[in-house]
C-alpha positions as protocol buffer text, in pm:
chain_id: "A"
residue {
  index: 1
  type: MET
  ca { x: -20371 y: 16314 z: -5087 }
}
residue {
  index: 2
  type: THR
  ca { x: -20109 y: 16072 z: -5114 }
}
residue {
  index: 3
  type: GLU
  ca { x: -20144 y: 15714 z: -4980 }
}
residue {
  index: 4
  type: LYS
  ca { x: -19896 y: 15807 z: -4698 }
}
residue {
  index: 5
  type: ILE
  ca { x: -20073 y: 16063 z: -4585 }
}
residue {
  index: 6
  type: LYS
  ca { x: -20417 y: 15851 z: -4566 }
}
residue {
  index: 7
  type: LYS
  ca { x: -20244 y: 15591 z: -4418 }
}
residue {
  index: 8
  type: THR
  ca { x: -20097 y: 15808 z: -4153 }
}
residue {
  index: 9
  type: ILE
  ca { x: -20419 y: 15987 z: -4071 }
}
residue {
  index: 10
  type: ALA
  ca { x: -20624 y: 15610 z: -4064 }
}
residue {
  index: 11
  type: LEU
  ca { x: -20325 y: 15502 z: -3802 }
}
residue {
  index: 12
  type: GLY
  ca { x: -20406 y: 15859 z: -3561 }
}
residue {
  index: 13
  type: CYS
  ca { x: -20796 y: 15776 z: -3576 }
}
residue {
  index: 14
  type: THR
  ca { x: -20753 y: 15424 z: -3503 }
}
residue {
  index: 15
  type: ALA
  ca { x: -20531 y: 15506 z: -3221 }
}
residue {
  index: 16
  type: VAL
  ca { x: -20740 y: 15801 z: -3090 }
}
residue {
  index: 17
  type: LEU
  ca { x: -21066 y: 15543 z: -3101 }
}
residue {
  index: 18
  type: ILE
  ca { x: -20854 y: 15276 z: -2947 }
}
residue {
  index: 19
  type: ASN
  ca { x: -20776 y: 15515 z: -2646 }
}
residue {
  index: 20
  type: VAL
  ca { x: -21136 y: 15637 z: -2621 }
}
residue {
  index: 21
  type: VAL
  ca { x: -21255 y: 15265 z: -2599 }
}
residue {
  index: 22
  type: PHE
  ca { x: -21013 y: 15190 z: -2323 }
}
residue {
  index: 23
  type: SER
  ca { x: -21087 y: 15527 z: -2123 }
}
residue {
  index: 24
  type: THR
  ca { x: -21459 y: 15420 z: -2140 }
}
residue {
  index: 25
  type: ARG
  ca { x: -21412 y: 15062 z: -2032 }
}
residue {
  index: 26
  type: LEU
  ca { x: -21183 y: 15173 z: -1739 }
}
residue {
  index: 27
  type: ILE
  ca { x: -21471 y: 15399 z: -1586 }
}
residue {
  index: 28
  type: ALA
  ca { x: -21734 y: 15188 z: -1708 }
}
residue {
  index: 29
  type: ALA
  ca { x: -21604 y: 14872 z: -1507 }
}
residue {
  index: 30
  type: THR
  ca { x: -21564 y: 15110 z: -1199 }
}
residue {
  index: 31
  type: SER
  ca { x: -21850 y: 15102 z: -939 }
}
residue {
  index: 32
  type: SER
  ca { x: -21815 y: 15350 z: -673 }
}
residue {
  index: 33
  type: VAL
  ca { x: -22019 y: 15488 z: -383 }
}
residue {
  index: 34
  type: PHE
  ca { x: -21942 y: 15862 z: -223 }
}
residue {
  index: 35
  type: VAL
  ca { x: -22104 y: 15946 z: 139 }
}
residue {
  index: 36
  type: CYS
  ca { x: -22044 y: 16277 z: 320 }
}
residue {
  index: 37
  type: GLU
  ca { x: -22176 y: 16342 z: 671 }
}
residue {
  index: 38
  type: TYR
  ca { x: -22164 y: 16694 z: 866 }
}
residue {
  index: 39
  type: GLU
  ca { x: -22253 y: 16650 z: 1243 }
}
residue {
  index: 40
  type: SER
  ca { x: -22352 y: 16946 z: 1443 }
}
residue {
  index: 41
  type: ARG
  ca { x: -22373 y: 16913 z: 1802 }
}
residue {
  index: 42
  type: GLU
  ca { x: -22566 y: 17112 z: 2079 }
}
residue {
  index: 43
  type: ASP
  ca { x: -22228 y: 17170 z: 2262 }
}
residue {
  index: 44
  type: GLY
  ca { x: -22139 y: 17368 z: 1948 }
}
residue {
  index: 45
  type: ARG
  ca { x: -21905 y: 17074 z: 1824 }
}
residue {
  index: 46
  type: THR
  ca { x: -21902 y: 16968 z: 1454 }
}
residue {
  index: 47
  type: ARG
  ca { x: -21783 y: 16652 z: 1264 }
}
residue {
  index: 48
  type: SER
  ca { x: -21729 y: 16614 z: 914 }
}
residue {
  index: 49
  type: LYS
  ca { x: -21689 y: 16276 z: 745 }
}
residue {
  index: 50
  type: ILE
  ca { x: -21640 y: 16161 z: 383 }
}
residue {
  index: 51
  type: GLN
  ca { x: -21627 y: 15786 z: 276 }
}
residue {
  index: 52
  type: VAL
  ca { x: -21519 y: 15657 z: -81 }
}
residue {
  index: 53
  type: LYS
  ca { x: -21557 y: 15297 z: -181 }
}
residue {
  index: 54
  type: ALA
  ca { x: -21442 y: 15182 z: -527 }
}
residue {
  index: 55
  type: THR
  ca { x: -21457 y: 14829 z: -692 }
}
residue {
  index: 56
  type: GLY
  ca { x: -21350 y: 14727 z: -1037 }
}
residue {
  index: 57
  type: LEU
  ca { x: -21038 y: 14920 z: -1043 }
}
residue {
  index: 58
  type: PRO
  ca { x: -20750 y: 14767 z: -1236 }
}
residue {
  index: 59
  type: ARG
  ca { x: -20466 y: 14673 z: -1055 }
}
residue {
  index: 60
  type: GLY
  ca { x: -20284 y: 14952 z: -946 }
}
residue {
  index: 61
  type: SER
  ca { x: -20224 y: 15244 z: -656 }
}
residue {
  index: 62
  type: TYR
  ca { x: -20498 y: 15502 z: -624 }
}
residue {
  index: 63
  type: TYR
  ca { x: -20584 y: 15761 z: -401 }
}
residue {
  index: 64
  type: VAL
  ca { x: -20882 y: 15992 z: -331 }
}
residue {
  index: 65
  type: GLN
  ca { x: -20883 y: 16375 z: -355 }
}
residue {
  index: 66
  type: VAL
  ca { x: -21167 y: 16552 z: -191 }
}
residue {
  index: 67
  type: LEU
  ca { x: -21297 y: 16911 z: -180 }
}
residue {
  index: 68
  type: ALA
  ca { x: -21565 y: 17088 z: 3 }
}
residue {
  index: 69
  type: GLY
  ca { x: -21689 y: 17449 z: 57 }
}
residue {
  index: 70
  type: GLY
  ca { x: -21391 y: 17674 z: 26 }
}
residue {
  index: 71
  type: ASN
  ca { x: -21159 y: 17445 z: 189 }
}
residue {
  index: 72
  type: MET
  ca { x: -20834 y: 17343 z: 33 }
}
residue {
  index: 73
  type: PRO
  ca { x: -20840 y: 16984 z: -147 }
}
residue {
  index: 74
  type: VAL
  ca { x: -20735 y: 16698 z: 69 }
}
residue {
  index: 75
  type: LYS
  ca { x: -20517 y: 16413 z: -34 }
}
residue {
  index: 76
  type: SER
  ca { x: -20569 y: 16030 z: 93 }
}
residue {
  index: 77
  type: LYS
  ca { x: -20285 y: 15801 z: 146 }
}
residue {
  index: 78
  type: PRO
  ca { x: -20232 y: 15604 z: -186 }
}
residue {
  index: 79
  type: LYS
  ca { x: -20387 y: 15241 z: -173 }
}
residue {
  index: 80
  type: LYS
  ca { x: -20323 y: 14943 z: -363 }
}
residue {
  index: 81
  type: THR
  ca { x: -20532 y: 14679 z: -534 }
}
residue {
  index: 82
  type: ASN
  ca { x: -20489 y: 14369 z: -714 }
}
residue {
  index: 83
  type: GLY
  ca { x: -20802 y: 14448 z: -934 }
}
residue {
  index: 84
  type: ARG
  ca { x: -21042 y: 14200 z: -752 }
}
residue {
  index: 85
  type: LEU
  ca { x: -21060 y: 14394 z: -380 }
}
residue {
  index: 86
  type: ALA
  ca { x: -21278 y: 14683 z: -332 }
}
residue {
  index: 87
  type: LEU
  ca { x: -21080 y: 14946 z: -217 }
}
residue {
  index: 88
  type: GLU
  ca { x: -21185 y: 15233 z: 74 }
}
residue {
  index: 89
  type: PHE
  ca { x: -21084 y: 15550 z: 170 }
}
residue {
  index: 90
  type: GLU
  ca { x: -21191 y: 15757 z: 492 }
}
residue {
  index: 91
  type: PHE
  ca { x: -21158 y: 16102 z: 595 }
}
residue {
  index: 92
  type: ASP
  ca { x: -21272 y: 16223 z: 937 }
}
residue {
  index: 93
  type: SER
  ca { x: -21245 y: 16524 z: 1152 }
}
residue {
  index: 94
  type: ASN
  ca { x: -21241 y: 16309 z: 1462 }
}
residue {
  index: 95
  type: SER
  ca { x: -20825 y: 16297 z: 1505 }
}
residue {
  index: 96
  type: ASP
  ca { x: -20872 y: 16000 z: 1731 }
}
residue {
  index: 97
  type: ASP
  ca { x: -21038 y: 15779 z: 1500 }
}
residue {
  index: 98
  type: ALA
  ca { x: -20839 y: 15906 z: 1200 }
}
residue {
  index: 99
  type: ILE
  ca { x: -20520 y: 15788 z: 1343 }
}
residue {
  index: 100
  type: LEU
  ca { x: -20646 y: 15476 z: 1507 }
}
residue {
  index: 101
  type: GLU
  ca { x: -20820 y: 15336 z: 1223 }
}
residue {
  index: 102
  type: GLY
  ca { x: -20598 y: 15493 z: 920 }
}
residue {
  index: 103
  type: LYS
  ca { x: -20833 y: 15749 z: 825 }
}
residue {
  index: 104
  type: THR
  ca { x: -20725 y: 16081 z: 669 }
}
residue {
  index: 105
  type: GLU
  ca { x: -20780 y: 16385 z: 888 }
}
residue {
  index: 106
  type: ILE
  ca { x: -20983 y: 16658 z: 781 }
}
residue {
  index: 107
  type: PRO
  ca { x: -21113 y: 16979 z: 985 }
}
residue {
  index: 108
  type: PRO
  ca { x: -21429 y: 16958 z: 1142 }
}
residue {
  index: 109
  type: ASN
  ca { x: -21629 y: 17224 z: 957 }
}
residue {
  index: 110
  type: PHE
  ca { x: -21490 y: 17020 z: 584 }
}
residue {
  index: 111
  type: THR
  ca { x: -21867 y: 16967 z: 502 }
}
residue {
  index: 112
  type: GLN
  ca { x: -22056 y: 17220 z: 668 }
}
residue {
  index: 113
  type: GLY
  ca { x: -22144 y: 17376 z: 350 }
}
residue {
  index: 114
  type: GLY
  ca { x: -22361 y: 17067 z: 256 }
}
residue {
  index: 115
  type: PHE
  ca { x: -22211 y: 16938 z: -66 }
}
residue {
  index: 116
  type: ALA
  ca { x: -21870 y: 16798 z: -156 }
}
residue {
  index: 117
  type: ASN
  ca { x: -21680 y: 16698 z: -427 }
}
residue {
  index: 118
  type: GLY
  ca { x: -21404 y: 16398 z: -498 }
}
residue {
  index: 119
  type: VAL
  ca { x: -21182 y: 16248 z: -734 }
}
residue {
  index: 120
  type: ILE
  ca { x: -21047 y: 15895 z: -734 }
}
residue {
  index: 121
  type: ARG
  ca { x: -20694 y: 15900 z: -905 }
}
residue {
  index: 122
  type: LYS
  ca { x: -20422 y: 15677 z: -1026 }
}
residue {
  index: 123
  type: ALA
  ca { x: -20129 y: 15720 z: -770 }
}
residue {
  index: 124
  type: LYS
  ca { x: -19821 y: 15768 z: -1047 }
}
residue {
  index: 125
  type: THR
  ca { x: -20021 y: 15964 z: -1308 }
}
residue {
  index: 126
  type: ASN
  ca { x: -20250 y: 16157 z: -1128 }
}
residue {
  index: 127
  type: GLY
  ca { x: -20490 y: 16082 z: -1388 }
}
residue {
  index: 128
  type: GLN
  ca { x: -20857 y: 16078 z: -1320 }
}
residue {
  index: 129
  type: VAL
  ca { x: -21038 y: 15772 z: -1298 }
}
residue {
  index: 130
  type: LYS
  ca { x: -21370 y: 15868 z: -1127 }
}
residue {
  index: 131
  type: VAL
  ca { x: -21537 y: 16205 z: -1041 }
}
residue {
  index: 132
  type: PHE
  ca { x: -21808 y: 16258 z: -818 }
}
residue {
  index: 133
  type: ARG
  ca { x: -21975 y: 16624 z: -852 }
}
residue {
  index: 134
  type: SER
  ca { x: -22156 y: 16823 z: -599 }
}
residue {
  index: 135
  type: THR
  ca { x: -22252 y: 16530 z: -382 }
}
residue {
  index: 136
  type: GLN
  ca { x: -22499 y: 16633 z: -98 }
}
residue {
  index: 137
  type: CYS
  ca { x: -22381 y: 16569 z: 263 }
}
residue {
  index: 138
  type: ARG
  ca { x: -22601 y: 16428 z: 528 }
}
residue {
  index: 139
  type: ILE
  ca { x: -22633 y: 16637 z: 775 }
}
residue {
  index: 140
  type: GLN
  ca { x: -22727 y: 16545 z: 1147 }
}
residue {
  index: 141
  type: GLN
  ca { x: -22783 y: 16750 z: 1426 }
}
residue {
  index: 142
  type: GLN
  ca { x: -22734 y: 16570 z: 1781 }
}
């Protein structure tokens, strides 16, 4: 191999390594909580709730996308952080609560299967920051 090719390969490997290290730090610095609830009431009504909290995200705008059962994914509105504040995203099937408290509305039976998945994404690039797979929902009988 010529010196030029060796240097090009070395630079390419360095760029990949830097990218991997940066990506790992981004995810490692992020602390998050994913809570899923499903309520089944005696009168037959149901309610679904999902809450996602994230801290340690770098400055920027983020949104959360959730998926449960055979439902279509639901996406929150983007929220901004300055890098120090925690972000909280809430999804609720009670339309009164969702509208009054700035939550994202989901169908009442959204979490009825007992499991939910979610992804925190960067708003501009849609890049994944944190993935929550098959989180078991807390089921309440009322």
